Short mmCIF file of C-alpha atoms in Angstrom, two decimals:
data_model
loop_
_atom_site.label_atom_id
_atom_site.label_comp_id
_atom_site.label_asym_id
_atom_site.label_seq_id
_atom_site.Cartn_x
_atom_site.Cartn_y
_atom_site.Cartn_z
CA MET A 1 1.10 17.39 7.12
CA PRO A 2 3.09 19.66 4.77
CA GLY A 3 3.87 18.05 1.44
CA ILE A 4 1.56 15.04 1.77
CA LYS A 5 -2.08 14.42 2.61
CA GLY A 6 -4.24 11.43 3.39
CA PRO A 7 -7.48 11.76 1.38
CA SER A 8 -10.81 10.98 3.01
CA ASP A 9 -12.29 9.49 -0.17
CA TYR A 10 -11.20 7.39 -3.15
CA SER A 11 -11.34 10.00 -5.91
CA LEU A 12 -7.54 10.26 -6.28
CA GLU A 13 -6.56 6.59 -6.55
CA PRO A 14 -3.57 5.68 -8.78
CA PRO A 15 -3.88 3.50 -11.90
CA ARG A 16 -3.37 -0.26 -11.51
CA HIS A 17 -2.57 -3.11 -13.89
CA PRO A 18 -5.73 -4.57 -15.46
CA ARG A 19 -4.62 -8.18 -14.85
CA LEU A 20 -4.64 -7.82 -11.07
CA LYS A 21 -7.32 -9.83 -9.26
CA ILE A 22 -9.26 -7.29 -7.23
CA ASN A 23 -10.32 -8.61 -3.83
CA ALA A 24 -11.69 -5.28 -2.52
CA LYS A 25 -12.17 -1.99 -4.39
CA GLU A 26 -12.37 0.50 -1.50
CA PRO A 27 -9.87 0.28 0.06
CA PHE A 28 -8.06 -1.26 -2.89
CA ASN A 29 -6.70 -4.75 -2.26
CA ALA A 30 -5.51 -6.89 -5.16
CA GLU A 31 -3.07 -9.63 -6.11
CA PRO A 32 -1.57 -10.91 -9.35
CA THR A 33 -2.55 -14.15 -11.02
CA ARG A 34 -0.52 -17.20 -10.05
CA SER A 35 1.20 -17.28 -13.44
CA ASP A 36 2.14 -13.59 -13.27
CA LEU A 37 3.54 -14.04 -9.77
CA ILE A 38 5.91 -16.83 -10.77
CA THR A 39 7.22 -15.09 -13.89
CA SER A 40 10.09 -13.29 -12.18
CA TYR A 41 12.17 -13.80 -9.02
CA VAL A 42 11.97 -10.03 -8.47
CA THR A 43 8.28 -9.21 -8.66
CA PRO A 44 7.48 -6.36 -11.07
CA VAL A 45 5.95 -3.44 -9.19
CA GLU A 46 2.71 -3.66 -11.18
CA PHE A 47 2.27 -7.29 -10.08
CA PHE A 48 3.24 -6.79 -6.45
CA TYR A 49 0.18 -7.29 -4.27
CA LYS A 50 -1.65 -4.14 -3.16
CA ARG A 51 -2.72 -4.08 0.50
CA ASN A 52 -4.42 -0.91 1.72
CA HIS A 53 -6.60 0.14 4.62
CA GLY A 54 -7.79 3.48 3.24
CA PRO A 55 -7.41 5.94 0.35
CA ILE A 56 -3.90 6.29 -1.08
CA PRO A 57 -2.07 9.41 0.20
CA VAL A 58 -1.11 12.15 -2.24
CA VAL A 59 2.24 13.98 -2.27
CA ASP A 60 1.90 17.57 -3.44
CA ASP A 61 5.35 18.91 -2.49
CA ILE A 62 8.19 16.44 -1.93
CA GLU A 63 10.53 19.17 -0.69
CA ARG A 64 8.18 20.04 2.20
CA TYR A 65 7.56 16.42 3.18
CA SER A 66 9.29 15.33 6.38
CA VAL A 67 9.23 12.58 9.00
CA SER A 68 9.38 13.44 12.69
CA LEU A 69 11.51 11.41 15.10
CA CYS A 70 10.26 11.87 18.63
CA GLY A 71 9.30 10.14 21.87
CA LEU A 72 11.59 8.80 24.59
CA ILE A 73 14.77 10.37 23.22
CA ASN A 74 16.81 13.41 24.25
CA ASN A 75 16.41 15.36 21.01
CA SER A 76 13.51 15.17 18.57
CA LYS A 77 14.24 15.74 14.90
CA GLU A 78 12.50 16.45 11.61
CA LEU A 79 13.95 14.55 8.67
CA PHE A 80 13.37 15.72 5.11
CA MET A 81 13.98 13.49 2.12
CA LYS A 82 17.25 15.32 1.40
CA ASP A 83 18.45 14.28 4.88
CA ILE A 84 17.56 10.65 4.28
CA TRP A 85 19.14 10.65 0.82
CA LYS A 86 22.45 11.78 2.42
CA LEU A 87 22.63 8.65 4.56
CA PRO A 88 24.35 5.51 3.20
CA LYS A 89 22.03 3.77 0.75
CA TYR A 90 21.46 0.04 1.04
CA THR A 91 19.56 -2.36 -1.18
CA VAL A 92 17.84 -5.33 0.41
CA THR A 93 16.06 -8.06 -1.54
CA ALA A 94 13.14 -9.02 0.68
CA THR A 95 9.84 -10.81 0.32
CA LEU A 96 6.80 -9.16 1.88
CA GLN A 97 3.75 -11.30 2.58
CA CYS A 98 0.35 -10.30 3.89
CA ALA A 99 -0.56 -12.28 7.00
CA GLY A 100 -3.83 -13.10 5.23
CA ASN A 101 -2.18 -14.81 2.26
CA ARG A 102 -4.14 -18.00 1.35
CA ARG A 103 -7.09 -16.91 3.50
CA THR A 104 -9.62 -18.02 0.87
CA ALA A 105 -8.57 -21.65 1.30
CA MET A 106 -8.85 -21.37 5.08
CA SER A 107 -12.37 -19.95 4.76
CA LYS A 108 -13.44 -23.13 2.95
CA SER A 109 -12.78 -25.04 6.15
CA ARG A 110 -14.74 -22.63 8.36
CA THR A 111 -15.77 -19.03 7.83
CA VAL A 112 -13.14 -16.43 8.64
CA LYS A 113 -13.16 -12.63 8.63
CA GLY A 114 -10.95 -10.68 6.25
CA VAL A 115 -10.01 -9.93 2.65
CA GLY A 116 -10.21 -13.09 0.54
CA TRP A 117 -6.67 -13.65 -0.70
CA ASP A 118 -5.61 -16.51 -2.94
CA ILE A 119 -1.90 -17.47 -2.84
CA ALA A 120 -0.44 -14.26 -4.30
CA ALA A 121 -0.62 -11.76 -1.41
CA ILE A 122 3.16 -11.97 -1.52
CA GLY A 123 5.94 -10.45 -3.57
CA ASN A 124 9.71 -10.09 -3.70
CA ALA A 125 11.38 -6.74 -4.37
CA VAL A 126 14.74 -5.02 -4.24
CA TRP A 127 14.19 -2.25 -1.72
CA GLY A 128 16.49 0.77 -1.60
CA GLY A 129 16.90 3.25 1.22
CA ALA A 130 18.57 4.09 4.51
CA LYS A 131 18.91 1.62 7.35
CA LEU A 132 16.67 2.49 10.27
CA ALA A 133 19.64 1.87 12.57
CA ASP A 134 21.51 4.73 10.84
CA VAL A 135 18.49 7.02 11.09
CA LEU A 136 18.13 6.36 14.82
CA GLU A 137 21.81 7.19 15.32
CA LEU A 138 20.94 10.72 14.20
CA VAL A 139 18.91 11.15 17.41
CA GLY A 140 21.54 9.59 19.64
CA ILE A 141 20.45 5.95 19.70
CA PRO A 142 23.49 3.71 19.06
CA TYR A 143 23.49 0.41 17.21
CA LEU A 144 22.26 -2.61 19.17
CA THR A 145 20.29 -0.60 21.73
CA SER A 146 17.47 -2.40 23.57
CA ILE A 147 16.33 0.51 25.75
CA THR A 148 16.97 4.26 25.62
CA GLN A 149 18.00 6.27 28.65
CA SER A 150 14.40 7.49 28.86
CA GLY A 151 12.94 3.96 28.80
CA GLY A 152 12.13 3.54 25.09
CA LYS A 153 11.92 -0.12 24.06
CA HIS A 154 9.86 0.01 20.86
CA VAL A 155 9.87 1.97 17.61
CA GLU A 156 6.43 2.98 16.38
CA PHE A 157 5.77 3.88 12.74
CA VAL A 158 2.80 6.14 12.03
CA SER A 159 1.39 6.62 8.54
CA ILE A 160 -0.43 9.60 7.04
CA ASP A 161 -3.32 7.50 5.70
CA LYS A 162 -6.82 7.27 7.16
CA CYS A 163 -8.20 3.91 8.28
CA LYS A 164 -11.74 3.06 9.29
CA GLU A 165 -10.35 0.63 11.87
CA GLU A 166 -8.58 3.57 13.53
CA ASN A 167 -11.78 5.68 13.32
CA GLY A 168 -10.28 7.77 10.55
CA GLY A 169 -6.87 7.92 12.15
CA PRO A 170 -3.59 6.69 10.69
CA TYR A 171 -2.28 3.16 10.34
CA LYS A 172 0.46 2.42 12.86
CA ALA A 173 2.64 -0.46 14.02
CA SER A 174 5.85 -1.03 15.96
CA ILE A 175 8.89 -3.27 16.23
CA PRO A 176 11.27 -3.78 19.18
CA LEU A 177 14.06 -1.20 19.49
CA SER A 178 16.59 -4.02 19.57
CA GLN A 179 15.52 -5.04 16.06
CA ALA A 180 15.37 -1.48 14.78
CA THR A 181 18.94 -0.68 15.93
CA ASN A 182 20.46 -3.91 14.65
CA PRO A 183 22.01 -3.20 11.24
CA GLU A 184 22.01 -6.95 10.51
CA ALA A 185 18.18 -6.93 10.69
CA ASP A 186 18.20 -4.79 7.51
CA VAL A 187 15.17 -2.70 8.51
CA LEU A 188 14.96 0.07 5.92
CA LEU A 189 13.38 3.43 5.47
CA ALA A 190 12.87 2.68 1.81
CA TYR A 191 12.37 5.20 -0.98
CA GLU A 192 13.03 2.86 -3.91
CA MET A 193 11.49 -0.38 -5.14
CA ASN A 194 13.21 -2.35 -7.91
CA GLY A 195 15.51 0.57 -8.69
CA GLU A 196 12.74 3.16 -9.11
CA PRO A 197 11.13 5.58 -6.66
CA LEU A 198 8.29 3.96 -4.73
CA ASN A 199 4.94 4.33 -6.43
CA ARG A 200 1.91 5.57 -4.51
CA ASP A 201 0.44 2.13 -3.82
CA HIS A 202 3.68 1.01 -2.22
CA GLY A 203 4.34 3.94 0.06
CA TYR A 204 5.71 6.92 -1.88
CA PRO A 205 7.68 8.82 -0.81
CA LEU A 206 8.92 6.81 2.20
CA ARG A 207 8.00 3.55 3.89
CA VAL A 208 9.39 1.04 6.36
CA VAL A 209 10.49 -2.39 5.17
CA VAL A 210 10.89 -4.95 7.97
CA PRO A 211 12.32 -8.10 6.34
CA GLY A 212 11.18 -11.49 7.55
CA VAL A 213 8.10 -10.08 9.30
CA ILE A 214 4.45 -10.02 8.20
CA GLY A 215 3.74 -7.15 5.85
CA ALA A 216 1.52 -5.41 8.39
CA ARG A 217 4.62 -4.05 10.19
CA SER A 218 6.14 -2.47 7.05
CA VAL A 219 4.24 0.80 7.37
CA LYS A 220 3.81 2.95 4.25
CA TRP A 221 3.60 6.76 3.78
CA LEU A 222 5.53 7.56 6.95
CA GLU A 223 4.57 10.60 8.99
CA SER A 224 6.43 9.93 12.24
CA ILE A 225 8.73 7.51 14.04
CA ASN A 226 8.14 7.40 17.78
CA ILE A 227 10.35 5.82 20.43
CA ILE A 228 7.91 4.40 22.99
CA ALA A 229 8.09 2.33 26.19
CA ASN A 230 5.50 -0.28 25.26
CA GLU A 231 4.33 -1.90 22.05
CA CYS A 232 2.20 0.26 19.75
CA GLN A 233 -1.41 0.34 20.92
CA GLY A 234 -2.88 0.75 17.42
CA PHE A 235 -5.71 -1.45 16.18
CA PHE A 236 -3.53 -3.53 13.87
CA MET A 237 -1.10 -4.37 16.68
CA GLN A 238 -3.60 -5.03 19.46
CA LYS A 239 -6.85 -6.17 17.83
CA ASP A 240 -5.70 -7.81 14.63
CA TYR A 241 -2.90 -9.99 13.24
CA LYS A 242 -2.72 -12.29 16.24
CA MET A 243 -2.73 -16.08 16.01
CA PHE A 244 -5.55 -17.69 18.00
CA PRO A 245 -6.34 -21.41 18.34
CA PRO A 246 -9.30 -22.97 16.50
CA THR A 247 -11.39 -22.94 19.70
CA VAL A 248 -11.53 -19.12 19.85
CA ASN A 249 -14.50 -17.39 18.23
CA TRP A 250 -15.89 -13.86 18.16
CA ASP A 251 -17.88 -14.50 21.35
CA ASN A 252 -14.97 -15.61 23.55
CA ILE A 253 -11.99 -13.79 22.02
CA ASN A 254 -9.63 -11.92 24.36
CA TRP A 255 -7.12 -10.02 22.25
CA SER A 256 -4.77 -9.40 25.16
CA THR A 257 -3.99 -13.11 25.53
CA ARG A 258 -1.93 -13.29 22.34
CA ARG A 259 1.22 -11.55 21.17
CA SER A 260 1.28 -9.42 18.05
CA GLN A 261 2.46 -11.53 15.13
CA MET A 262 5.89 -10.63 13.82
CA ASP A 263 7.90 -13.30 11.89
CA PHE A 264 5.86 -15.32 9.41
CA PRO A 265 6.05 -19.14 9.42
CA VAL A 266 7.47 -21.30 6.65
CA GLN A 267 5.23 -21.18 3.57
CA SER A 268 5.02 -22.53 0.04
CA ALA A 269 2.50 -22.60 -2.78
CA ILE A 270 2.16 -24.04 -6.28
CA CYS A 271 1.79 -21.29 -8.87
CA SER A 272 1.89 -23.18 -12.17
CA LEU A 273 -1.53 -24.76 -11.57
CA GLU A 274 -4.91 -23.48 -10.43
CA ASP A 275 -6.92 -25.15 -7.67
CA VAL A 276 -8.43 -27.38 -10.37
CA SER A 277 -6.62 -27.91 -13.69
CA VAL A 278 -6.81 -30.09 -16.78
CA VAL A 279 -3.42 -31.07 -18.22
CA LYS A 280 -2.15 -33.06 -21.19
CA HIS A 281 -0.93 -36.62 -20.80
CA GLY A 282 2.75 -36.98 -19.89
CA LYS A 283 5.16 -35.11 -17.68
CA ILE A 284 4.23 -31.75 -16.26
CA THR A 285 6.38 -29.13 -14.54
CA ILE A 286 5.24 -28.02 -11.09
CA LYS A 287 6.47 -24.55 -10.09
CA GLY A 288 5.94 -22.33 -7.08
CA TYR A 289 7.51 -20.32 -4.28
CA ALA A 290 8.71 -21.08 -0.77
CA VAL A 291 9.73 -18.65 1.98
CA SER A 292 10.20 -18.46 5.72
CA GLY A 293 10.28 -15.54 8.13
CA GLY A 294 13.05 -14.28 10.37
CA GLY A 295 15.74 -14.73 7.72
CA ARG A 296 15.43 -18.50 7.79
CA GLY A 297 16.31 -19.98 4.42
CA ILE A 298 14.53 -22.86 2.71
CA GLU A 299 16.23 -26.21 3.25
CA ARG A 300 13.86 -28.33 1.18
CA VAL A 301 10.64 -28.29 -0.84
CA ASP A 302 8.79 -31.59 -1.18
CA VAL A 303 6.25 -32.26 -3.92
CA SER A 304 3.75 -35.12 -4.07
CA VAL A 305 1.44 -36.20 -6.88
CA ASP A 306 -0.54 -38.67 -4.77
CA GLY A 307 -1.92 -36.43 -2.04
CA GLY A 308 1.11 -36.76 0.24
CA LYS A 309 1.69 -40.52 0.23
CA THR A 310 5.03 -40.28 -1.58
CA TRP A 311 7.31 -37.30 -2.19
CA VAL A 312 10.08 -36.02 -4.44
CA GLU A 313 12.38 -33.14 -3.62
CA ALA A 314 12.02 -30.12 -5.89
CA ASN A 315 14.87 -28.02 -7.23
CA ARG A 316 15.22 -24.67 -5.46
CA TYR A 317 16.67 -21.49 -6.94
CA GLN A 318 16.80 -17.72 -6.61
CA LYS A 319 19.15 -16.33 -9.23
CA THR A 320 19.73 -17.98 -12.58
CA GLY A 321 23.05 -19.82 -12.73
CA ILE A 322 23.82 -19.48 -9.01
CA PRO A 323 23.18 -22.55 -6.84
CA TYR A 324 20.90 -21.78 -3.92
CA ILE A 325 22.43 -22.53 -0.51
CA ALA A 326 20.05 -21.53 2.26
CA ASP A 327 22.49 -19.89 4.66
CA ASP A 328 25.21 -18.81 2.23
CA SER A 329 26.18 -15.20 1.54
CA SER A 330 25.49 -15.78 -2.16
CA SER A 331 21.77 -16.19 -1.39
CA ASP A 332 19.24 -13.51 -0.51
CA ARG A 333 18.56 -14.11 3.18
CA TRP A 334 15.20 -12.34 3.34
CA ALA A 335 13.80 -13.54 0.01
CA TRP A 336 11.73 -16.40 -1.29
CA VAL A 337 12.99 -19.23 -3.44
CA PHE A 338 11.29 -20.66 -6.48
CA PHE A 339 10.94 -24.40 -6.76
CA GLU A 340 10.44 -26.70 -9.72
CA ALA A 341 9.73 -30.42 -10.08
CA GLU A 342 8.73 -32.66 -12.97
CA ALA A 343 6.29 -35.53 -12.57
CA ASN A 344 4.19 -37.95 -14.56
CA ILE A 345 0.55 -37.40 -13.67
CA PRO A 346 -1.97 -40.24 -13.38
CA GLN A 347 -5.47 -39.72 -14.76
CA ARG A 348 -6.42 -37.80 -11.63
CA ALA A 349 -4.05 -36.43 -9.03
CA GLU A 350 -3.83 -34.27 -5.96
CA ILE A 351 -0.55 -32.41 -6.17
CA VAL A 352 0.85 -31.18 -2.86
CA ALA A 353 3.78 -28.95 -1.90
CA LYS A 354 5.37 -28.39 1.50
CA ALA A 355 8.52 -26.56 2.51
CA VAL A 356 11.05 -27.03 5.30
CA ASP A 357 13.25 -24.16 6.51
CA ILE A 358 16.79 -24.29 7.92
CA SER A 359 15.43 -24.61 11.47
CA ALA A 360 13.51 -27.74 10.36
CA ASN A 361 10.18 -25.95 10.66
CA VAL A 362 7.73 -27.62 8.27
CA GLN A 363 4.30 -26.64 7.02
CA PRO A 364 1.41 -28.30 8.86
CA GLU A 365 -0.56 -30.87 6.91
CA SER A 366 -4.09 -29.61 7.55
CA ILE A 367 -5.89 -26.29 7.59
CA ASP A 368 -8.13 -27.44 10.45
CA SER A 369 -5.21 -27.63 12.87
CA ILE A 370 -4.26 -23.96 12.31
CA TRP A 371 -7.69 -22.48 11.57
CA ASN A 372 -8.23 -19.12 13.27
CA LEU A 373 -11.09 -16.67 13.15
CA ARG A 374 -9.13 -13.99 11.27
CA GLY A 375 -7.82 -16.45 8.71
CA ILE A 376 -4.17 -15.46 9.05
CA LEU A 377 -1.04 -17.53 8.49
CA ASN A 378 -2.53 -20.31 6.41
CA THR A 379 0.69 -22.23 5.90
CA SER A 380 -0.85 -25.67 5.50
CA TRP A 381 0.29 -27.96 2.68
CA HIS A 382 -0.75 -26.40 -0.61
CA ARG A 383 -2.95 -28.75 -2.63
CA VAL A 384 -4.23 -28.58 -6.20
CA GLN A 385 -6.36 -31.04 -8.17
CA VAL A 386 -5.28 -32.16 -11.64
CA ARG A 387 -6.96 -34.28 -14.28
CA VAL A 388 -5.52 -35.53 -17.56
CA GLY A 389 -7.74 -34.77 -20.52
CA GLN A 390 -9.20 -32.09 -22.75
CA ALA A 391 -12.67 -31.42 -21.36
CA ASN A 392 -13.48 -29.11 -18.50
CA LEU A 393 -13.92 -30.73 -15.11
#
């Protein structure tokens, strides 16, 4: 493609922050430490998790780079960055989360297949760009359209990268046309992240951001946008990122029996403590994040220091000095909240956190009840072990 190329090897990878925890080198997948993640409500770009399926594309001429809009529409179109920059610019604060976040904990219950993520395959950024609904209007698709005159019901995003799962082809995914044409869904063609141009790891020069949906649908390094009749048939839509029951294994799996995962469930995790920690006698502060998909705010975060027998409600916040109200216009609809609670710790304690969203969805208590062979959507209560003292456990 003119202006951008997807390398076939890893010789042109960008630099990364040395404090990232590398979970896979090629392709590069890494997350920040828990303490780095909780430092800022808006995650610094260098500490935003890196999720890749192949070598990072290289832009050699931004003026020649373009995205094609085609498929079941009357007029196809090539959009250059100058065309996208002319459209109204919106900023959306949205949390992206890999569907495999907290997979490592799930694998301790039973073996799962996938990159071993701790609790930090998640990040919150201020994304800047054009609304996809405005872009689709350029090819004659009005707001709030569910089907085009030619029968298009889905919008497919195709990357320029090369994935082994696609036999060297590009990463691709889709969302329903009704979501793509709804300006209230805030789907962006983003070219900025935290007020700066996207960096290479995060999709430079142009990516999709689908708020409230697992990160796998927010395709990076866009090459084309296709209006199609049926859901994208790519590997990551049809043979990955689907939620199976614990009874399904690699011998009896039938991918067609489950829908492609879109919204992510309610989630929380403690970031101020490791899985096993030694603390000083007295009160400690327990901090973490909570988030729910589909624009559902966080109604409550409960914290326990006795393994879930008794609970206290944590304080929730997004912006300093502004009270967080889950469904209020002053709050960021698509973004996580941080929570904080103080507690006196006995000599040994299991500290637990669980969140409840505004639809009263609550995290399940056990991993076993939601275990699945790909290890996705581990939203079970987050537990850490604490001991008072000086020596190592």
